[in-house]
Structure formats: C-alpha cells, structure tokens
C-alpha cells in the first residue's frame, strides 16, 4: 500500500495529461564550465514554460540509487519501482511485440564471441547486423529439441540483442530465480546456469539445455558463436493505468523498450516515429482522440549522455525546445516535461541524481524557477520528491481526483 | 523493510566515505542577533566546501521529534531509528568496553543523593569524582547476594554515571519492559521498580532486589547514597555496517557512547583521541588503511550547546573549520559534514530541528548553498530529508551501489 492506492480510490474523469520524457535528462556541471547540458542549451521555450509552471526535482527509486530505464519510467507512471519490479527480459519481449502470457519466463539474449578455450572475447559479437541475428535465431530455433513440455521462442531484437521466452503449460512451473550467464567482462567463460533456489530447478534445467543446443547450433558461425543470458523474469500481469488511475494511455516512442513498458501498463502504442519531427507530428495527429494520457519519449538525451557528449546532449534538448510551442498549441490540460533518470555526460552513465521536472497547467502554482535546469528547479513549488509522486500531481492538476473526505 | 534493504541488494565495492559528525550541530537564531552558532562562527573552509558540495538538511527521527544521541547516530549510519531501537544502557555498556552478550539486560546508573525522607536531593550526587564512583561500585558489587541464577555487573562509566548489566543463563529470561526509577526531578523518591508487562516480572524482581541491596550498601556514604536506573534494554545483535552496506568502518571518537554504538554496528574503534588535533591526526594516520568508512566524532558542539553557550559552540565549530583543509588533503572519495541532531544554545538541550549537512564528492551536484549554515542548506541539492537517507547518498556518490533494474 502506498499513496497511489488512495489516488485509485479518488479517480474521476478529467482533462488530458501529456508527458514529454527526455530520457536521462538530468546532468552534472562539467568540470570546465560547471554547467550541465540543460544549463548550457539554449532553451527559451522550456525556460518560459518553467517560468509559467510548477517546477521540482524527482528522485526516481531512492536516495543514492541509480535507476535503470524500466524502474525510472515505472516511477513516472505512478508505480513505485520498489513495489513493482520488472526485469529487462520482460520489457524487451514486450518491446518487440512478442505476445507474452502470464507465467512466461523471459530473458535478454546477447550474441557473443567465444574462443576455443570457451572464454568470451566479445560480449556483443562486434554488434552483428540485425539480419545476421535473424538468420542465427532461425537456425537455433530449427535445431532446438528440448526435453520440455512447453515452448521456447528466440526472437531478434536488433544487432546482437535478442529475447528468449520459455512457456510452460503450467503457468507456475518456471521460476526466474536464475543467475545471469553474462559475466559482464571478457576473458572468462559464461557463468554456468544453476538454480538459485529449489523452485527454480525446472527452469534452470530447461535453460541449461537450451543454451547447450543453441551454442552447438552456432558453434561454427563467426563472430557470433555463443549466447549470453541475463535479466530473467517471469511475466506477471500488472494492473494497468486504466485500472489504477482511469487513464487510457497512448505511447509514442521510437525505441522498443519504452513501447514494451507502455503495453505492459495497458497503454496503446502508436506507430513508432522516426526522428523528432515524427514524434511531435504523431502526437499532433492523435491528441484529439479518446486517450487521456500521452507519453512522448525522446531517447537522444540519454544516448548522448551515455556517450559523454555534453554538447550533443544539449543539442538534443535544443531540438526538443524548438518543438515546445507546437506542443502547447495542442493545449494539453496538463503538460509535464521531465526525464526518467539522470545521465550526466561527465559520467557517461545513468546516475542517482534527481531529475528536473516542470508541470504546466491552468492551476499549477507558479514559483521562483525562471529556467528549466537542475539548480533552478530546486526553487520549485513541487520540491524534491519521489518520482512516483508525479502522476498524482498530474492527476490532481487535470481535475482527475475528487476530494478526499468531506 | 525500507529503502536501506534495497541498498543492501545493490552494494558493490567503491570509494572511501568519511563522516565528520559535529554532535548537536544544528541551532536556532539567538534572540539578540537572530543568528545560530554556525551562522556566527567564522568558517571560511566549511563555507568554501559547502559551495563545492551538495547541501541539505536532515530530520533524524521524524517531524517534531527530538533525537537522543543514539538514534541520531543510527540514522546517520543508515539505520532508521524507528526500526532499530537501542537503549542508552546498551550504548553505555558498549562504550566502557563491557563485553555484552545477546540477552543481557543493561541500564544506565546514576549515583544520586537522597535525604532521610527518601527524597532525591541531587540526581547526580554533585557529579562525584570517578574514583569515588569506582570505590562505591566495588563496595556494592561485594555486598550483592541476589536470589538470581545469573550475574549482575555494576561498572563505572565516569563521574556519577555507571552501568548495570544483568545476565541470565537463559538469554530469553530478562525483558526490558521496566520503568526508569529516575523521576527526572528532585524532591521526590525514586520511582518504584515494577514490571510493565507479565514477561518483565523476573527482571523487575531481580532489579528491585539489586536496588535494595545496593542502596543498603552505600546508605552511609555521602553524597552518593542511592542509585537511579534508566534506559533499560536487552542487548540484541544488530546487522552491522559490513553486512548491511559492505562497509568496513572505523570510529574515531573521544566519548565512550559513540565508540559503543560503532562497536555495536561492527565498526573497528580507534584509540580514543584527546582533543581536536588528536582526532584529525588519528584520521590522517589511518585513512590509508583498509577501512571504507571513517566516522570522526566531535563532542564539543553538543556540550557547549547544552551549556547554552552560543559563543563557545561557535568557537568549537571554528576549531573544526581550521582543520577542514587537513581533512581534504587526505582526499576522501566522499566527505560528509553534519551533526546527529540539533542542540540550540538558546534551548540548552537537544531539539527536533533538522541538521545541516554537506556532501562533498566528485559527482556531487553543486547547488545554490554558498555557506554552511541552517538557512543556506535549505537551498541545497539534497533537500530536507530523513536522516537515514544520508548513507544511501554517500554510498551512491562513492560508487558503491550498482544500477537498480535495467
């Protein structure tokens, strides 16, 4: 139980909510200039919007904790990531439109390169082309002859990445208490597949058999001649945004994982847009439909942050900034601009630092934040708070919750 | 379960963390100047450090709650004091190096003065010299003849303070559900020892008998002719800093209670330093060893606050300030400066007010706090948050937690 259960009790119909999520938005001042990407970027439209909004900072999982993209987005959608846990395997499967069923065991797969001593020489097999991935998946799928009363699906994601789904006729049969076989380093063999608890014995046996047959099927291939597995998770059905918060959601995202997560929460998913204009055009075309909640996802802020490129990250933010007037023309009742976690360019990685947020609505209390950046948002009316609080604030500002008590 | 359990799941090796704790650091503006001790003190080094750190305020136990030193420090070390309770008796016993065993019942003892009517005339017996305390403890210990299948230990702490430990062969026998016999005022008799629940009957009987025999043994002494007991607690083993957060800790503290608490959490304890130079010298000598976590404790800020002396409290802070460059020369990966609670000189007592904190690290987000004081820290990037969040922030900044989810 947490505050989101109370929101659920109070839900009524109301206005439309739009989330513009710039992945990995938060940053750290660079050692040279002391400024973050958001600080450095020319963002007249976001700054004007911040001036006319309630601002704040979101701590997505907890103090000092660096969120993965899954937990970061769950928090934004009103699901405390400590309460609702989703593995990357499940997200990846949903992201490639694989029709997961409850009880399915999903894992992320990497095609890797292994030498004759059985040691990993490249955890990503030189990022093989997607076409080769597809051919190898088919080859493995053909070769499989598992001693297992269920099914195994190996599906291409892209480049070296694929998804494994095991499905048993007994939905309780497959536990996800399994180790990752990827040692996260080269020069070592994969980690052996052994159950981490008694109830995972069946699953471990099937996975070990799968790995043996799969590796045998591609042993003569180059450079991808082995599989690494991680992020095992059983698929459990989550209560969706409609059930929890009365929101019929629409996801507009270019990257599979974000569409997968949105599907998991019962959102509809728009045709994947290619590029920033397509993202905003897609929104413009669909904002008049019967959805209550629009989730627009921008990936570039995270990728450039991961690349350590503060200038490019700033350029992506500027690209978004130029399209803000376009967004405002659609007059969403509530517009939220934020990120799912910080990805400081100076760290080239996700980080634990809170993420700036602005909430624009007719009844948003204005504050002293005059710009949209990490420091200005500290002066904001929303304060520094757990990420999963955000959806409640959006619901409130959209008039979607009735009074609590009399 | 709380967020600290999630930290425990994520722990990996990383950098060194240093806590410089000024006991009772927080204050209130005086009626004359409106300024706190921290405001008034000349602290160029702390101010420069604050400028180059993330700042904030810590609420140690909860809104409006005044922390004792034990709970205040527990919070700093990542143990929510509402979840992990430690009585002062246990802390005092650990502080005099008494080898407590699980199930031992410990209490703080005051030598007091009682008149012929049995009323307390001085709760501290004029703060008798430690040597007299030692003689009286021995005299009582000799006279004891308890009808109890276990042992009783009465040990000198210092001045009028001592520690009582009762040990039964049955570790479950002694409940700590007992009243304090100290009425916290003079002119009244001690509070009678009566069990607060059925399971405390055995313990209450033994303690009542102990008190009777002890008071009889020193009835003719002056000025210390009676004992007052408080802070009863059974000693239960706590999971230590190593088990919970992967930290090999070292405590450098002049006062016994802080060393006792550190031992309880599995920290090593350095030779007690005498004076401020010795404290920092001890740190300098040991910072290169294999500890991950160094806890430096400064008592003077609390004692001067308790004495109501804002000038002296400021002087202690200035003494610390002059040694900050010394600390920075050791280049800790994470340096935290804070207190365990507020002790405003104008209140001459601990208080509930949040405590200023600064966290200095390579990846600490800079904020608008330009000075280290109660007001400036309100502008800080760490915000106002529960005290037990601090260790997670320190772990994150030290690179000691892996990413949560994918």
mmCIF file of C-alpha atoms in Angstrom, chain B residues 198-388:
data_model
loop_
_atom_site.group_PDB
_atom_site.id
_atom_site.type_symbol
_atom_site.label_atom_id
_atom_site.label_comp_id
_atom_site.label_asym_id
_atom_site.label_seq_id
_atom_site.Cartn_x
_atom_site.Cartn_y
_atom_site.Cartn_z
ATOM 1 C CA UNK B 198 3.946 -10.068 32.615
ATOM 2 C CA UNK B 199 7.099 -11.114 30.845
ATOM 3 C CA UNK B 200 9.097 -8.486 32.729
ATOM 4 C CA UNK B 201 8.262 -9.925 36.168
ATOM 5 C CA UNK B 202 11.511 -11.841 36.545
ATOM 6 C CA UNK B 203 13.635 -8.869 35.517
ATOM 7 C CA UNK B 204 11.713 -6.460 37.753
ATOM 8 C CA UNK B 205 12.191 -8.735 40.735
ATOM 9 C CA UNK B 206 15.940 -9.036 40.196
ATOM 10 C CA UNK B 207 16.350 -5.296 39.648
ATOM 11 C CA UNK B 208 14.270 -4.428 42.731
ATOM 12 C CA UNK B 209 16.417 -6.771 44.809
ATOM 13 C CA UNK B 210 19.584 -5.304 43.320
ATOM 14 C CA UNK B 211 18.442 -1.771 44.146
ATOM 15 C CA UNK B 212 17.559 -2.707 47.709
ATOM 16 C CA UNK B 213 20.944 -4.332 48.357
ATOM 17 C CA UNK B 214 22.886 -1.586 46.547
ATOM 18 C CA UNK B 215 21.175 1.273 48.387
ATOM 19 C CA UNK B 216 21.745 -0.544 51.670
ATOM 20 C CA UNK B 217 25.445 -0.971 50.876
ATOM 21 C CA UNK B 218 26.023 2.764 50.375
ATOM 22 C CA UNK B 219 23.383 4.138 52.761
ATOM 23 C CA UNK B 220 26.078 5.690 54.970
ATOM 24 C CA UNK B 221 28.075 7.248 52.144
ATOM 25 C CA UNK B 222 27.994 10.966 51.288
ATOM 26 C CA UNK B 223 26.993 12.497 48.924
ATOM 27 C CA UNK B 224 26.270 9.419 46.822
ATOM 28 C CA UNK B 225 23.905 7.235 48.823
ATOM 29 C CA UNK B 226 21.457 5.839 46.249
ATOM 30 C CA UNK B 227 21.197 4.622 42.684
ATOM 31 C CA UNK B 228 18.833 5.717 39.913
ATOM 32 C CA UNK B 229 18.312 3.490 36.897
ATOM 33 C CA UNK B 230 17.145 4.293 33.392
ATOM 34 C CA UNK B 231 17.451 3.263 29.752
ATOM 35 C CA UNK B 232 16.845 -0.435 30.348
ATOM 36 C CA UNK B 233 17.463 -2.515 27.291
ATOM 37 C CA UNK B 234 18.134 -6.084 26.309
ATOM 38 C CA UNK B 235 21.114 -6.427 24.043
ATOM 39 C CA UNK B 236 20.091 -7.814 20.671
ATOM 40 C CA UNK B 237 22.642 -8.214 17.933
ATOM 41 C CA UNK B 238 22.225 -5.728 15.060
ATOM 42 C CA UNK B 239 23.314 -6.460 11.494
ATOM 43 C CA UNK B 240 26.495 -4.428 11.118
ATOM 44 C CA UNK B 241 27.651 -1.903 8.530
ATOM 45 C CA UNK B 242 29.637 -4.604 6.755
ATOM 46 C CA UNK B 243 26.688 -6.973 6.444
ATOM 47 C CA UNK B 244 24.201 -4.278 5.524
ATOM 48 C CA UNK B 245 26.233 -1.932 3.360
ATOM 49 C CA UNK B 246 29.571 -3.628 2.678
ATOM 50 C CA UNK B 247 31.445 -1.055 4.759
ATOM 51 C CA UNK B 248 34.433 -1.807 6.957
ATOM 52 C CA UNK B 249 34.113 1.061 9.389
ATOM 53 C CA UNK B 250 36.470 2.833 11.760
ATOM 54 C CA UNK B 251 35.257 5.040 14.597
ATOM 55 C CA UNK B 252 37.453 7.825 15.962
ATOM 56 C CA UNK B 253 35.663 9.292 18.975
ATOM 57 C CA UNK B 254 36.724 10.622 22.330
ATOM 58 C CA UNK B 255 33.480 9.748 24.133
ATOM 59 C CA UNK B 256 32.579 6.197 25.123
ATOM 60 C CA UNK B 257 28.981 6.134 23.897
ATOM 61 C CA UNK B 258 29.909 6.827 20.294
ATOM 62 C CA UNK B 259 32.544 4.128 20.340
ATOM 63 C CA UNK B 260 29.964 1.800 21.885
ATOM 64 C CA UNK B 261 27.462 2.439 19.131
ATOM 65 C CA UNK B 262 30.144 1.983 16.489
ATOM 66 C CA UNK B 263 31.156 -1.374 18.000
ATOM 67 C CA UNK B 264 27.517 -2.431 18.037
ATOM 68 C CA UNK B 265 27.470 -1.877 14.258
ATOM 69 C CA UNK B 266 30.647 -3.893 13.825
ATOM 70 C CA UNK B 267 32.959 -0.945 13.266
ATOM 71 C CA UNK B 268 36.537 -1.007 14.447
ATOM 72 C CA UNK B 269 37.325 1.575 17.082
ATOM 73 C CA UNK B 270 40.496 3.636 17.114
ATOM 74 C CA UNK B 271 42.384 4.566 20.284
ATOM 75 C CA UNK B 272 40.280 7.382 21.810
ATOM 76 C CA UNK B 273 41.804 10.740 20.792
ATOM 77 C CA UNK B 274 42.144 13.532 23.347
ATOM 78 C CA UNK B 275 41.310 16.875 21.810
ATOM 79 C CA UNK B 276 40.630 18.013 18.305
ATOM 80 C CA UNK B 277 44.172 17.727 16.929
ATOM 81 C CA UNK B 278 44.418 14.148 18.103
ATOM 82 C CA UNK B 279 41.125 13.345 16.364
ATOM 83 C CA UNK B 280 42.302 14.612 12.999
ATOM 84 C CA UNK B 281 45.812 13.171 13.455
ATOM 85 C CA UNK B 282 44.339 9.784 14.166
ATOM 86 C CA UNK B 283 42.307 10.034 10.970
ATOM 87 C CA UNK B 284 45.364 11.104 8.979
ATOM 88 C CA UNK B 285 47.297 8.105 10.249
ATOM 89 C CA UNK B 286 44.554 5.626 9.455
ATOM 90 C CA UNK B 287 42.931 6.896 6.284
ATOM 91 C CA UNK B 288 45.347 4.831 4.170
ATOM 92 C CA UNK B 289 44.339 1.531 5.802
ATOM 93 C CA UNK B 290 41.759 -0.945 4.597
ATOM 94 C CA UNK B 291 38.670 0.737 6.090
ATOM 95 C CA UNK B 292 35.939 2.034 3.755
ATOM 96 C CA UNK B 293 34.115 4.226 6.213
ATOM 97 C CA UNK B 294 35.595 6.642 8.758
ATOM 98 C CA UNK B 295 33.449 8.185 11.466
ATOM 99 C CA UNK B 296 35.008 11.190 13.200
ATOM 100 C CA UNK B 297 33.064 12.432 16.186
ATOM 101 C CA UNK B 298 33.326 15.935 17.697
ATOM 102 C CA UNK B 299 31.547 16.274 21.045
ATOM 103 C CA UNK B 300 32.187 19.960 21.866
ATOM 104 C CA UNK B 301 29.388 21.352 19.718
ATOM 105 C CA UNK B 302 26.855 19.451 21.786
ATOM 106 C CA UNK B 303 28.307 20.119 25.236
ATOM 107 C CA UNK B 304 28.560 23.874 24.579
ATOM 108 C CA UNK B 305 25.026 23.865 23.170
ATOM 109 C CA UNK B 306 23.785 22.041 26.258
ATOM 110 C CA UNK B 307 25.544 24.685 28.348
ATOM 111 C CA UNK B 308 23.622 27.361 26.456
ATOM 112 C CA UNK B 309 26.830 28.966 25.270
ATOM 113 C CA UNK B 310 26.424 30.047 21.656
ATOM 114 C CA UNK B 311 29.849 31.714 21.619
ATOM 115 C CA UNK B 312 31.637 28.613 22.817
ATOM 116 C CA UNK B 313 29.682 26.472 20.406
ATOM 117 C CA UNK B 314 30.775 28.785 17.605
ATOM 118 C CA UNK B 315 34.364 28.514 18.840
ATOM 119 C CA UNK B 316 34.253 24.710 18.606
ATOM 120 C CA UNK B 317 32.883 24.977 15.067
ATOM 121 C CA UNK B 318 35.736 27.356 14.208
ATOM 122 C CA UNK B 319 38.222 24.879 15.636
ATOM 123 C CA UNK B 320 36.798 22.236 13.333
ATOM 124 C CA UNK B 321 36.777 24.647 10.413
ATOM 125 C CA UNK B 322 40.524 25.284 10.741
ATOM 126 C CA UNK B 323 41.143 21.551 10.314
ATOM 127 C CA UNK B 324 38.993 21.081 7.204
ATOM 128 C CA UNK B 325 41.922 21.601 4.784
ATOM 129 C CA UNK B 326 43.762 18.863 6.680
ATOM 130 C CA UNK B 327 40.821 16.540 6.064
ATOM 131 C CA UNK B 328 40.596 17.442 2.374
ATOM 132 C CA UNK B 329 44.308 16.740 1.903
ATOM 133 C CA UNK B 330 43.511 13.093 2.582
ATOM 134 C CA UNK B 331 41.210 13.195 -0.466
ATOM 135 C CA UNK B 332 38.332 11.071 0.761
ATOM 136 C CA UNK B 333 36.083 9.985 -2.128
ATOM 137 C CA UNK B 334 33.058 11.173 -0.179
ATOM 138 C CA UNK B 335 33.232 13.632 2.704
ATOM 139 C CA UNK B 336 30.102 14.310 4.730
ATOM 140 C CA UNK B 337 29.938 17.044 7.374
ATOM 141 C CA UNK B 338 26.868 17.083 9.595
ATOM 142 C CA UNK B 339 25.520 16.535 13.110
ATOM 143 C CA UNK B 340 23.436 13.857 14.801
ATOM 144 C CA UNK B 341 20.753 16.308 15.974
ATOM 145 C CA UNK B 342 20.372 19.990 16.813
ATOM 146 C CA UNK B 343 21.379 21.396 20.194
ATOM 147 C CA UNK B 344 20.409 25.079 20.042
ATOM 148 C CA UNK B 345 22.311 27.053 22.673
ATOM 149 C CA UNK B 346 19.155 29.103 23.331
ATOM 150 C CA UNK B 347 17.407 25.866 24.379
ATOM 151 C CA UNK B 348 20.363 24.280 26.238
ATOM 152 C CA UNK B 349 19.041 20.930 25.063
ATOM 153 C CA UNK B 350 18.730 18.613 22.094
ATOM 154 C CA UNK B 351 15.968 19.654 19.701
ATOM 155 C CA UNK B 352 13.915 18.368 16.797
ATOM 156 C CA UNK B 353 15.200 20.898 14.283
ATOM 157 C CA UNK B 354 16.754 19.435 11.136
ATOM 158 C CA UNK B 355 20.538 19.375 10.934
ATOM 159 C CA UNK B 356 22.615 20.972 8.153
ATOM 160 C CA UNK B 357 24.582 18.534 6.024
ATOM 161 C CA UNK B 358 27.076 18.829 3.204
ATOM 162 C CA UNK B 359 28.272 16.044 0.951
ATOM 163 C CA UNK B 360 31.479 16.583 -0.983
ATOM 164 C CA UNK B 361 32.383 14.201 -3.812
ATOM 165 C CA UNK B 362 33.474 14.308 -7.426
ATOM 166 C CA UNK B 363 29.922 13.739 -8.617
ATOM 167 C CA UNK B 364 28.074 15.786 -6.016
ATOM 168 C CA UNK B 365 25.710 18.141 -7.823
ATOM 169 C CA UNK B 366 26.555 21.734 -6.955
ATOM 170 C CA UNK B 367 23.723 23.943 -5.685
ATOM 171 C CA UNK B 368 22.983 27.483 -4.558
ATOM 172 C CA UNK B 369 24.193 26.964 -0.963
ATOM 173 C CA UNK B 370 27.181 29.269 -0.609
ATOM 174 C CA UNK B 371 27.674 28.894 3.141
ATOM 175 C CA UNK B 372 27.391 26.036 5.588
ATOM 176 C CA UNK B 373 24.542 27.041 7.878
ATOM 177 C CA UNK B 374 20.927 26.192 8.619
ATOM 178 C CA UNK B 375 19.442 28.708 6.161
ATOM 179 C CA UNK B 376 21.837 28.258 3.255
ATOM 180 C CA UNK B 377 21.447 24.496 3.368
ATOM 181 C CA UNK B 378 17.736 24.957 2.592
ATOM 182 C CA UNK B 379 18.872 25.869 -0.935
ATOM 183 C CA UNK B 380 20.779 22.617 -1.215
ATOM 184 C CA UNK B 381 20.511 19.845 -3.771
ATOM 185 C CA UNK B 382 19.965 17.175 -1.103
ATOM 186 C CA UNK B 383 16.779 18.839 0.103
ATOM 187 C CA UNK B 384 15.233 18.269 3.531
ATOM 188 C CA UNK B 385 15.018 14.547 4.124
ATOM 189 C CA UNK B 386 15.062 11.794 6.733
ATOM 190 C CA UNK B 387 18.466 11.378 8.347
ATOM 191 C CA UNK B 388 18.738 7.706 7.446
#
